[in-house]
């Protein structure tokens, strides 16, 4: 099956009265601060893959499809779980009564186009709290036959939730006897991301090859802990900024991945800006993260 192309993605919206590009993750006139220094970063594909595997809010919209009870294009709500297959397809667990499940049950294999929108919100209170958005567009089909067990195992590995129980008994039921939950496959044709690093398009083949960041399952809890229990140490990191400085500004840990920590500095007399603090080497687990954070704090205290 060939992949779809030409589905519009709202990655970066341009104002009709300006030559400037407006970030899709801006939440007020100033918009998200962008990093000023060249630092190591995840690739676009790794950032999208991480968002797909994260707990960020996700919505699913069917393009041009019409429900039998509605007269407009419709969104389908929030899938209960999602993951990515080795081939780069996105597997979604949705309610069997959802618009997506109804539409997919009746659609041919290549005529139901859909867009997944993922919205990433910082787990700590900070100005410009939306950290980014990603869009994945393609063709939506039910997961059928022998693929069901493999896809259910992938979902259970990433999201060990009760909704997955009983999927094997719900296979290939007719529309009048829809299962409580249905697995759908999005064969991805177009990907766009607009986040703290900027806006870009991602090749679907790169998504298949990318791995989610190893910190994704722990990031929210870790950032909340750093903010609540080590806020003073986070503030001391301003000493590593050199002449740029951030004395007198509030410091909030904004994001965390295997390569480093991003801190947002805000103050009444100055605009917000982000500073990225690279770890000495990429971390792969919590123990490695503790060592990396200790190194950062030690450097800031000298």
PDB file of C-alpha atoms in Angstrom:
ATOM      1  CA  UNK A   1       0.000   0.000   0.000  1.00  0.00           C
ATOM      2  CA  UNK A   2       1.432   3.361  -0.951  1.00  0.00           C
ATOM      3  CA  UNK A   3       1.557   6.062   1.669  1.00  0.00           C
ATOM      4  CA  UNK A   4      -0.690   9.124   1.496  1.00  0.00           C
ATOM      5  CA  UNK A   5       0.722  12.555   0.748  1.00  0.00           C
ATOM      6  CA  UNK A   6      -0.678  16.054   0.570  1.00  0.00           C
ATOM      7  CA  UNK A   7      -2.625  15.988   3.852  1.00  0.00           C
ATOM      8  CA  UNK A   8      -2.345  19.505   5.340  1.00  0.00           C
ATOM      9  CA  UNK A   9      -0.530  19.642   8.672  1.00  0.00           C
ATOM     10  CA  UNK A  10      -0.747  22.804  10.825  1.00  0.00           C
ATOM     11  CA  UNK A  11       2.898  22.714  11.907  1.00  0.00           C
ATOM     12  CA  UNK A  12       3.810  26.374  11.564  1.00  0.00           C
ATOM     13  CA  UNK A  13       1.223  29.028  10.838  1.00  0.00           C
ATOM     14  CA  UNK A  14       2.231  32.241   9.120  1.00  0.00           C
ATOM     15  CA  UNK A  15       0.498  35.489   9.929  1.00  0.00           C
ATOM     16  CA  UNK A  16      -1.038  37.130   6.820  1.00  0.00           C
ATOM     17  CA  UNK A  17       0.240  40.528   7.954  1.00  0.00           C
ATOM     18  CA  UNK A  18       3.817  39.524   8.664  1.00  0.00           C
ATOM     19  CA  UNK A  19       6.798  37.751   7.215  1.00  0.00           C
ATOM     20  CA  UNK A  20       7.466  36.139  10.584  1.00  0.00           C
ATOM     21  CA  UNK A  21       6.550  32.536  11.296  1.00  0.00           C
ATOM     22  CA  UNK A  22       4.341  32.034  14.329  1.00  0.00           C
ATOM     23  CA  UNK A  23       5.114  28.936  16.339  1.00  0.00           C
ATOM     24  CA  UNK A  24       2.208  26.565  16.750  1.00  0.00           C
ATOM     25  CA  UNK A  25       3.203  26.059  20.394  1.00  0.00           C
ATOM     26  CA  UNK A  26       3.161  29.779  21.266  1.00  0.00           C
ATOM     27  CA  UNK A  27       0.584  30.514  23.944  1.00  0.00           C
ATOM     28  CA  UNK A  28       0.761  34.300  24.016  1.00  0.00           C
ATOM     29  CA  UNK A  29       2.170  37.224  22.013  1.00  0.00           C
ATOM     30  CA  UNK A  30       5.766  36.576  23.023  1.00  0.00           C
ATOM     31  CA  UNK A  31       5.576  32.864  22.265  1.00  0.00           C
ATOM     32  CA  UNK A  32       7.915  30.143  23.391  1.00  0.00           C
ATOM     33  CA  UNK A  33      11.511  31.136  24.102  1.00  0.00           C
ATOM     34  CA  UNK A  34      13.848  29.337  21.722  1.00  0.00           C
ATOM     35  CA  UNK A  35      17.343  28.184  22.705  1.00  0.00           C
ATOM     36  CA  UNK A  36      20.048  30.771  21.980  1.00  0.00           C
ATOM     37  CA  UNK A  37      23.033  28.469  22.099  1.00  0.00           C
ATOM     38  CA  UNK A  38      24.014  25.535  19.918  1.00  0.00           C
ATOM     39  CA  UNK A  39      23.637  22.392  22.014  1.00  0.00           C
ATOM     40  CA  UNK A  40      23.145  18.698  21.491  1.00  0.00           C
ATOM     41  CA  UNK A  41      19.562  17.694  20.825  1.00  0.00           C
ATOM     42  CA  UNK A  42      17.352  14.797  19.861  1.00  0.00           C
ATOM     43  CA  UNK A  43      16.543  14.480  16.172  1.00  0.00           C
ATOM     44  CA  UNK A  44      13.104  15.464  14.933  1.00  0.00           C
ATOM     45  CA  UNK A  45      12.199  11.788  14.542  1.00  0.00           C
ATOM     46  CA  UNK A  46      13.325  11.016  18.104  1.00  0.00           C
ATOM     47  CA  UNK A  47      11.293  13.930  19.446  1.00  0.00           C
ATOM     48  CA  UNK A  48       8.153  12.780  17.621  1.00  0.00           C
ATOM     49  CA  UNK A  49       8.659   9.161  18.654  1.00  0.00           C
ATOM     50  CA  UNK A  50       9.103  10.303  22.258  1.00  0.00           C
ATOM     51  CA  UNK A  51       5.885  12.325  22.096  1.00  0.00           C
ATOM     52  CA  UNK A  52       3.974   9.349  20.690  1.00  0.00           C
ATOM     53  CA  UNK A  53       5.240   7.136  23.513  1.00  0.00           C
ATOM     54  CA  UNK A  54       4.683   9.785  26.208  1.00  0.00           C
ATOM     55  CA  UNK A  55       1.618  10.621  28.285  1.00  0.00           C
ATOM     56  CA  UNK A  56       1.069  13.880  26.389  1.00  0.00           C
ATOM     57  CA  UNK A  57      -2.475  14.705  25.337  1.00  0.00           C
ATOM     58  CA  UNK A  58      -3.462  13.249  21.954  1.00  0.00           C
ATOM     59  CA  UNK A  59      -6.489  13.711  19.714  1.00  0.00           C
ATOM     60  CA  UNK A  60      -7.531  11.881  16.548  1.00  0.00           C
ATOM     61  CA  UNK A  61      -9.348  13.626  13.708  1.00  0.00           C
ATOM     62  CA  UNK A  62     -10.766  11.976  10.588  1.00  0.00           C
ATOM     63  CA  UNK A  63     -10.288  14.112   7.482  1.00  0.00           C
ATOM     64  CA  UNK A  64     -13.464  14.406   5.396  1.00  0.00           C
ATOM     65  CA  UNK A  65     -15.171  11.423   7.039  1.00  0.00           C
ATOM     66  CA  UNK A  66     -18.747  11.848   8.146  1.00  0.00           C
ATOM     67  CA  UNK A  67     -20.535   9.992  10.903  1.00  0.00           C
ATOM     68  CA  UNK A  68     -24.053   8.771  10.156  1.00  0.00           C
ATOM     69  CA  UNK A  69     -25.395  10.976  12.944  1.00  0.00           C
ATOM     70  CA  UNK A  70     -23.401  14.120  12.134  1.00  0.00           C
ATOM     71  CA  UNK A  71     -23.181  16.577   9.233  1.00  0.00           C
ATOM     72  CA  UNK A  72     -19.719  18.031   9.835  1.00  0.00           C
ATOM     73  CA  UNK A  73     -16.149  16.800   9.932  1.00  0.00           C
ATOM     74  CA  UNK A  74     -15.583  15.325  13.329  1.00  0.00           C
ATOM     75  CA  UNK A  75     -12.890  14.637  15.814  1.00  0.00           C
ATOM     76  CA  UNK A  76     -12.891  11.313  17.622  1.00  0.00           C
ATOM     77  CA  UNK A  77     -11.576  12.201  21.059  1.00  0.00           C
ATOM     78  CA  UNK A  78      -8.587  10.773  22.872  1.00  0.00           C
ATOM     79  CA  UNK A  79      -7.221   7.251  22.301  1.00  0.00           C
ATOM     80  CA  UNK A  80      -6.643   5.319  25.530  1.00  0.00           C
ATOM     81  CA  UNK A  81      -3.142   4.199  24.497  1.00  0.00           C
ATOM     82  CA  UNK A  82      -0.771   4.328  21.531  1.00  0.00           C
ATOM     83  CA  UNK A  83       2.565   2.991  20.409  1.00  0.00           C
ATOM     84  CA  UNK A  84       4.727   2.642  17.282  1.00  0.00           C
ATOM     85  CA  UNK A  85       5.408  -0.602  15.411  1.00  0.00           C
ATOM     86  CA  UNK A  86       8.842  -1.556  14.036  1.00  0.00           C
ATOM     87  CA  UNK A  87       7.535  -0.480  10.607  1.00  0.00           C
ATOM     88  CA  UNK A  88       6.684   3.014  11.858  1.00  0.00           C
ATOM     89  CA  UNK A  89       2.897   2.601  11.990  1.00  0.00           C
ATOM     90  CA  UNK A  90       1.087   4.077  14.997  1.00  0.00           C
ATOM     91  CA  UNK A  91      -1.227   1.699  16.866  1.00  0.00           C
ATOM     92  CA  UNK A  92      -4.112   3.337  18.728  1.00  0.00           C
ATOM     93  CA  UNK A  93      -6.475   1.837  21.286  1.00  0.00           C
ATOM     94  CA  UNK A  94      -9.884   3.504  20.986  1.00  0.00           C
ATOM     95  CA  UNK A  95     -13.360   2.904  22.304  1.00  0.00           C
ATOM     96  CA  UNK A  96     -15.393   0.526  20.162  1.00  0.00           C
ATOM     97  CA  UNK A  97     -18.200   3.109  20.271  1.00  0.00           C
ATOM     98  CA  UNK A  98     -16.000   5.977  19.068  1.00  0.00           C
ATOM     99  CA  UNK A  99     -16.427   7.705  15.725  1.00  0.00           C
ATOM    100  CA  UNK A 100     -13.023   6.401  14.652  1.00  0.00           C
ATOM    101  CA  UNK A 101     -13.982   2.779  15.370  1.00  0.00           C
ATOM    102  CA  UNK A 102     -17.282   3.141  13.503  1.00  0.00           C
ATOM    103  CA  UNK A 103     -15.665   4.779  10.510  1.00  0.00           C
ATOM    104  CA  UNK A 104     -12.773   2.307  10.358  1.00  0.00           C
ATOM    105  CA  UNK A 105     -15.162  -0.665  10.537  1.00  0.00           C
ATOM    106  CA  UNK A 106     -16.886   0.450   7.320  1.00  0.00           C
ATOM    107  CA  UNK A 107     -13.972   2.000   5.424  1.00  0.00           C
ATOM    108  CA  UNK A 108     -12.019   0.415   2.627  1.00  0.00           C
ATOM    109  CA  UNK A 109      -8.328  -0.157   3.293  1.00  0.00           C
ATOM    110  CA  UNK A 110      -7.174   3.073   1.663  1.00  0.00           C
ATOM    111  CA  UNK A 111      -9.923   5.668   1.963  1.00  0.00           C
ATOM    112  CA  UNK A 112      -9.958   6.814   5.615  1.00  0.00           C
ATOM    113  CA  UNK A 113      -7.417   9.561   6.223  1.00  0.00           C
ATOM    114  CA  UNK A 114      -6.729  10.809   9.736  1.00  0.00           C
ATOM    115  CA  UNK A 115      -4.466  13.135  11.719  1.00  0.00           C
ATOM    116  CA  UNK A 116      -3.127  12.523  15.207  1.00  0.00           C
ATOM    117  CA  UNK A 117      -2.323  15.729  17.105  1.00  0.00           C
ATOM    118  CA  UNK A 118      -0.155  15.439  20.218  1.00  0.00           C
ATOM    119  CA  UNK A 119       0.073  18.399  22.602  1.00  0.00           C
ATOM    120  CA  UNK A 120       2.953  18.407  25.069  1.00  0.00           C
ATOM    121  CA  UNK A 121       2.376  20.515  28.209  1.00  0.00           C
ATOM    122  CA  UNK A 122       5.066  21.102  30.829  1.00  0.00           C
ATOM    123  CA  UNK A 123       4.326  19.205  34.060  1.00  0.00           C
ATOM    124  CA  UNK A 124       5.436  22.221  36.126  1.00  0.00           C
ATOM    125  CA  UNK A 125       3.953  25.690  36.334  1.00  0.00           C
ATOM    126  CA  UNK A 126       5.862  27.945  33.960  1.00  0.00           C
ATOM    127  CA  UNK A 127       5.116  30.726  31.457  1.00  0.00           C
ATOM    128  CA  UNK A 128       4.402  29.421  27.930  1.00  0.00           C
ATOM    129  CA  UNK A 129       3.518  26.022  29.291  1.00  0.00           C
ATOM    130  CA  UNK A 130       2.847  24.288  25.968  1.00  0.00           C
ATOM    131  CA  UNK A 131       6.208  22.783  25.053  1.00  0.00           C
ATOM    132  CA  UNK A 132       5.259  21.587  21.601  1.00  0.00           C
ATOM    133  CA  UNK A 133       2.888  19.856  19.226  1.00  0.00           C
ATOM    134  CA  UNK A 134       3.282  17.074  16.707  1.00  0.00           C
ATOM    135  CA  UNK A 135       1.011  15.950  13.883  1.00  0.00           C
ATOM    136  CA  UNK A 136       1.030  12.559  12.183  1.00  0.00           C
ATOM    137  CA  UNK A 137      -1.231  12.077   9.157  1.00  0.00           C
ATOM    138  CA  UNK A 138      -1.995   8.953   7.167  1.00  0.00           C
ATOM    139  CA  UNK A 139      -4.444   6.138   6.512  1.00  0.00           C
ATOM    140  CA  UNK A 140      -6.447   4.561   9.326  1.00  0.00           C
ATOM    141  CA  UNK A 141      -7.486   0.885   9.332  1.00  0.00           C
ATOM    142  CA  UNK A 142      -8.549  -1.631  12.003  1.00  0.00           C
ATOM    143  CA  UNK A 143      -5.925  -4.082  13.248  1.00  0.00           C
ATOM    144  CA  UNK A 144      -7.172  -7.494  12.157  1.00  0.00           C
ATOM    145  CA  UNK A 145      -6.282 -11.169  12.203  1.00  0.00           C
ATOM    146  CA  UNK A 146      -2.856 -12.340  13.262  1.00  0.00           C
ATOM    147  CA  UNK A 147      -1.615  -8.758  13.724  1.00  0.00           C
ATOM    148  CA  UNK A 148      -3.848  -8.276  16.748  1.00  0.00           C
ATOM    149  CA  UNK A 149      -1.742 -10.313  19.169  1.00  0.00           C
ATOM    150  CA  UNK A 150       1.522  -8.607  18.158  1.00  0.00           C
ATOM    151  CA  UNK A 151       0.001  -5.110  18.345  1.00  0.00           C
ATOM    152  CA  UNK A 152      -1.660  -5.849  21.683  1.00  0.00           C
ATOM    153  CA  UNK A 153       1.705  -6.977  23.044  1.00  0.00           C
ATOM    154  CA  UNK A 154       3.332  -3.733  21.862  1.00  0.00           C
ATOM    155  CA  UNK A 155       0.606  -1.661  23.508  1.00  0.00           C
ATOM    156  CA  UNK A 156       0.820  -3.652  26.737  1.00  0.00           C
ATOM    157  CA  UNK A 157       4.592  -3.145  26.845  1.00  0.00           C
ATOM    158  CA  UNK A 158       4.225   0.642  26.655  1.00  0.00           C
ATOM    159  CA  UNK A 159       0.879   0.977  28.451  1.00  0.00           C
ATOM    160  CA  UNK A 160       0.130  -1.924  30.846  1.00  0.00           C
ATOM    161  CA  UNK A 161      -3.492  -0.886  31.401  1.00  0.00           C
ATOM    162  CA  UNK A 162      -6.675  -2.858  31.976  1.00  0.00           C
ATOM    163  CA  UNK A 163      -8.229  -1.674  28.708  1.00  0.00           C
ATOM    164  CA  UNK A 164      -6.070  -4.202  26.863  1.00  0.00           C
ATOM    165  CA  UNK A 165      -7.643  -7.153  28.653  1.00  0.00           C
ATOM    166  CA  UNK A 166      -9.955  -9.202  26.472  1.00  0.00           C
ATOM    167  CA  UNK A 167      -8.790  -7.883  23.124  1.00  0.00           C
ATOM    168  CA  UNK A 168      -8.253 -11.392  21.783  1.00  0.00           C
ATOM    169  CA  UNK A 169     -11.887 -12.246  22.409  1.00  0.00           C
ATOM    170  CA  UNK A 170     -13.059  -9.108  20.554  1.00  0.00           C
ATOM    171  CA  UNK A 171     -11.530  -9.970  17.197  1.00  0.00           C
ATOM    172  CA  UNK A 172     -13.411  -9.268  13.956  1.00  0.00           C
ATOM    173  CA  UNK A 173     -16.806  -8.625  15.491  1.00  0.00           C
ATOM    174  CA  UNK A 174     -19.494  -7.127  13.216  1.00  0.00           C
ATOM    175  CA  UNK A 175     -20.552  -3.512  13.528  1.00  0.00           C
ATOM    176  CA  UNK A 176     -23.694  -4.466  15.477  1.00  0.00           C
ATOM    177  CA  UNK A 177     -21.537  -6.252  18.061  1.00  0.00           C
ATOM    178  CA  UNK A 178     -18.619  -3.844  18.414  1.00  0.00           C
ATOM    179  CA  UNK A 179     -16.020  -4.679  21.092  1.00  0.00           C
ATOM    180  CA  UNK A 180     -15.530  -2.365  24.043  1.00  0.00           C
ATOM    181  CA  UNK A 181     -12.095  -1.473  22.634  1.00  0.00           C
ATOM    182  CA  UNK A 182     -10.667  -1.512  19.121  1.00  0.00           C
ATOM    183  CA  UNK A 183      -7.081  -1.281  17.907  1.00  0.00           C
ATOM    184  CA  UNK A 184      -6.517   0.965  14.896  1.00  0.00           C
ATOM    185  CA  UNK A 185      -3.419   1.302  12.737  1.00  0.00           C
ATOM    186  CA  UNK A 186      -2.312   4.643  11.296  1.00  0.00           C
ATOM    187  CA  UNK A 187      -0.005   4.092   8.324  1.00  0.00           C
ATOM    188  CA  UNK A 188       1.902   7.350   8.588  1.00  0.00           C
ATOM    189  CA  UNK A 189       2.474   9.412   5.443  1.00  0.00           C
ATOM    190  CA  UNK A 190       3.323  12.886   6.806  1.00  0.00           C
ATOM    191  CA  UNK A 191       4.778  14.099  10.095  1.00  0.00           C
ATOM    192  CA  UNK A 192       5.319  17.614  11.418  1.00  0.00           C
ATOM    193  CA  UNK A 193       6.602  18.823  14.779  1.00  0.00           C
ATOM    194  CA  UNK A 194       6.778  22.304  16.313  1.00  0.00           C
ATOM    195  CA  UNK A 195       8.392  22.297  19.727  1.00  0.00           C
ATOM    196  CA  UNK A 196      11.043  23.923  21.884  1.00  0.00           C
ATOM    197  CA  UNK A 197      13.662  23.212  19.214  1.00  0.00           C
ATOM    198  CA  UNK A 198      11.719  24.673  16.293  1.00  0.00           C
ATOM    199  CA  UNK A 199       9.395  23.510  13.511  1.00  0.00           C
ATOM    200  CA  UNK A 200      10.265  20.812  10.998  1.00  0.00           C
ATOM    201  CA  UNK A 201       8.896  17.956   8.918  1.00  0.00           C
ATOM    202  CA  UNK A 202       9.976  14.390   9.694  1.00  0.00           C
ATOM    203  CA  UNK A 203      10.334  11.510   7.249  1.00  0.00           C
ATOM    204  CA  UNK A 204       8.057   8.593   8.254  1.00  0.00           C
ATOM    205  CA  UNK A 205      10.934   6.183   7.637  1.00  0.00           C
ATOM    206  CA  UNK A 206      13.005   8.083  10.200  1.00  0.00           C
ATOM    207  CA  UNK A 207      10.199   7.664  12.751  1.00  0.00           C
ATOM    208  CA  UNK A 208      10.353   3.881  12.274  1.00  0.00           C
ATOM    209  CA  UNK A 209      14.109   3.878  12.924  1.00  0.00           C
ATOM    210  CA  UNK A 210      13.986   6.261  15.919  1.00  0.00           C
ATOM    211  CA  UNK A 211      13.776   5.214  19.557  1.00  0.00           C
ATOM    212  CA  UNK A 212      11.869   7.090  22.269  1.00  0.00           C
ATOM    213  CA  UNK A 213      14.028   8.916  24.769  1.00  0.00           C
ATOM    214  CA  UNK A 214      14.733   6.644  27.777  1.00  0.00           C
ATOM    215  CA  UNK A 215      13.656   9.398  30.194  1.00  0.00           C
ATOM    216  CA  UNK A 216      10.150   9.734  28.718  1.00  0.00           C
ATOM    217  CA  UNK A 217       8.463   7.484  31.286  1.00  0.00           C
ATOM    218  CA  UNK A 218       9.978   9.406  34.217  1.00  0.00           C
ATOM    219  CA  UNK A 219      10.277  12.978  32.948  1.00  0.00           C
ATOM    220  CA  UNK A 220       7.117  14.436  34.518  1.00  0.00           C
ATOM    221  CA  UNK A 221       7.839  13.028  37.960  1.00  0.00           C
ATOM    222  CA  UNK A 222      11.508  14.025  37.802  1.00  0.00           C
ATOM    223  CA  UNK A 223      10.801  17.614  36.764  1.00  0.00           C
ATOM    224  CA  UNK A 224       8.194  18.008  39.507  1.00  0.00           C
ATOM    225  CA  UNK A 225      10.656  16.623  42.056  1.00  0.00           C
ATOM    226  CA  UNK A 226      13.471  18.919  40.898  1.00  0.00           C
ATOM    227  CA  UNK A 227      11.174  21.940  41.044  1.00  0.00           C
ATOM    228  CA  UNK A 228       9.695  21.142  44.471  1.00  0.00           C
ATOM    229  CA  UNK A 229      12.713  19.712  46.301  1.00  0.00           C
ATOM    230  CA  UNK A 230      15.722  21.225  44.537  1.00  0.00           C
ATOM    231  CA  UNK A 231      14.504  24.587  43.278  1.00  0.00           C
ATOM    232  CA  UNK A 232      17.437  26.365  44.925  1.00  0.00           C
ATOM    233  CA  UNK A 233      19.938  24.098  43.181  1.00  0.00           C
ATOM    234  CA  UNK A 234      18.212  24.695  39.838  1.00  0.00           C
ATOM    235  CA  UNK A 235      18.526  28.436  40.433  1.00  0.00           C
ATOM    236  CA  UNK A 236      22.256  28.038  41.080  1.00  0.00           C
ATOM    237  CA  UNK A 237      22.716  26.752  37.530  1.00  0.00           C
ATOM    238  CA  UNK A 238      22.606  30.367  36.398  1.00  0.00           C
ATOM    239  CA  UNK A 239      26.235  30.513  37.523  1.00  0.00           C
ATOM    240  CA  UNK A 240      27.115  28.362  34.496  1.00  0.00           C
ATOM    241  CA  UNK A 241      25.745  30.919  32.040  1.00  0.00           C
ATOM    242  CA  UNK A 242      28.766  33.184  32.147  1.00  0.00           C
ATOM    243  CA  UNK A 243      28.295  36.834  31.100  1.00  0.00           C
ATOM    244  CA  UNK A 244      24.754  36.116  30.027  1.00  0.00           C
ATOM    245  CA  UNK A 245      23.748  35.502  33.630  1.00  0.00           C
ATOM    246  CA  UNK A 246      20.307  35.205  35.177  1.00  0.00           C
ATOM    247  CA  UNK A 247      20.762  36.707  38.622  1.00  0.00           C
ATOM    248  CA  UNK A 248      17.478  37.639  40.262  1.00  0.00           C
ATOM    249  CA  UNK A 249      15.413  35.565  37.834  1.00  0.00           C
ATOM    250  CA  UNK A 250      13.238  32.584  38.673  1.00  0.00           C
ATOM    251  CA  UNK A 251      14.450  29.229  37.369  1.00  0.00           C
ATOM    252  CA  UNK A 252      12.108  26.344  36.545  1.00  0.00           C
ATOM    253  CA  UNK A 253      13.185  22.954  35.138  1.00  0.00           C
ATOM    254  CA  UNK A 254      11.243  22.713  31.883  1.00  0.00           C
ATOM    255  CA  UNK A 255      12.286  19.551  30.074  1.00  0.00           C
ATOM    256  CA  UNK A 256      14.612  16.619  30.462  1.00  0.00           C
ATOM    257  CA  UNK A 257      15.997  14.006  28.103  1.00  0.00           C
ATOM    258  CA  UNK A 258      19.003  11.722  27.881  1.00  0.00           C
ATOM    259  CA  UNK A 259      21.241  14.545  26.638  1.00  0.00           C
ATOM    260  CA  UNK A 260      20.491  17.314  29.102  1.00  0.00           C
ATOM    261  CA  UNK A 261      18.221  19.551  31.155  1.00  0.00           C
ATOM    262  CA  UNK A 262      16.420  22.667  29.910  1.00  0.00           C
ATOM    263  CA  UNK A 263      15.676  25.432  32.421  1.00  0.00           C
ATOM    264  CA  UNK A 264      13.400  28.417  31.845  1.00  0.00           C
ATOM    265  CA  UNK A 265      14.511  31.670  33.449  1.00  0.00           C
ATOM    266  CA  UNK A 266      11.866  34.340  33.985  1.00  0.00           C
ATOM    267  CA  UNK A 267      11.888  37.724  35.674  1.00  0.00           C
ATOM    268  CA  UNK A 268       9.882  40.950  35.803  1.00  0.00           C
ATOM    269  CA  UNK A 269      12.674  43.042  34.332  1.00  0.00           C
ATOM    270  CA  UNK A 270      13.643  40.721  31.514  1.00  0.00           C
ATOM    271  CA  UNK A 271      12.092  38.468  28.921  1.00  0.00           C
ATOM    272  CA  UNK A 272      11.981  34.747  29.508  1.00  0.00           C
ATOM    273  CA  UNK A 273      14.732  32.659  28.017  1.00  0.00           C
ATOM    274  CA  UNK A 274      15.730  29.010  28.067  1.00  0.00           C
ATOM    275  CA  UNK A 275      19.135  27.625  28.869  1.00  0.00           C
ATOM    276  CA  UNK A 276      20.107  24.080  28.037  1.00  0.00           C
ATOM    277  CA  UNK A 277      22.599  22.275  30.286  1.00  0.00           C
ATOM    278  CA  UNK A 278      24.209  19.304  28.561  1.00  0.00           C
ATOM    279  CA  UNK A 279      25.069  16.182  30.537  1.00  0.00           C
ATOM    280  CA  UNK A 280      28.689  14.979  30.346  1.00  0.00           C
ATOM    281  CA  UNK A 281      27.406  11.930  28.461  1.00  0.00           C
ATOM    282  CA  UNK A 282      23.959  10.611  27.466  1.00  0.00           C
ATOM    283  CA  UNK A 283      22.089   8.936  30.317  1.00  0.00           C
ATOM    284  CA  UNK A 284      20.172   5.700  29.918  1.00  0.00           C
ATOM    285  CA  UNK A 285      18.559   5.262  33.328  1.00  0.00           C
ATOM    286  CA  UNK A 286      17.760   6.976  36.617  1.00  0.00           C
ATOM    287  CA  UNK A 287      21.143   6.122  38.135  1.00  0.00           C
ATOM    288  CA  UNK A 288      22.924   7.779  35.237  1.00  0.00           C
ATOM    289  CA  UNK A 289      20.645  10.794  35.561  1.00  0.00           C
ATOM    290  CA  UNK A 290      21.507  11.188  39.256  1.00  0.00           C
ATOM    291  CA  UNK A 291      25.208  11.223  38.423  1.00  0.00           C
ATOM    292  CA  UNK A 292      24.664  13.753  35.610  1.00  0.00           C
ATOM    293  CA  UNK A 293      22.622  16.080  37.837  1.00  0.00           C
ATOM    294  CA  UNK A 294      25.234  15.832  40.612  1.00  0.00           C
ATOM    295  CA  UNK A 295      27.904  16.864  38.092  1.00  0.00           C
ATOM    296  CA  UNK A 296      25.829  19.879  37.004  1.00  0.00           C
ATOM    297  CA  UNK A 297      25.128  21.012  40.555  1.00  0.00           C
ATOM    298  CA  UNK A 298      28.768  20.582  41.556  1.00  0.00           C
ATOM    299  CA  UNK A 299      29.947  22.653  38.602  1.00  0.00           C
ATOM    300  CA  UNK A 300      27.451  25.412  39.437  1.00  0.00           C
ATOM    301  CA  UNK A 301      28.577  25.598  43.074  1.00  0.00           C
ATOM    302  CA  UNK A 302      32.235  26.293  42.196  1.00  0.00           C
TER     303      UNK A 302
END
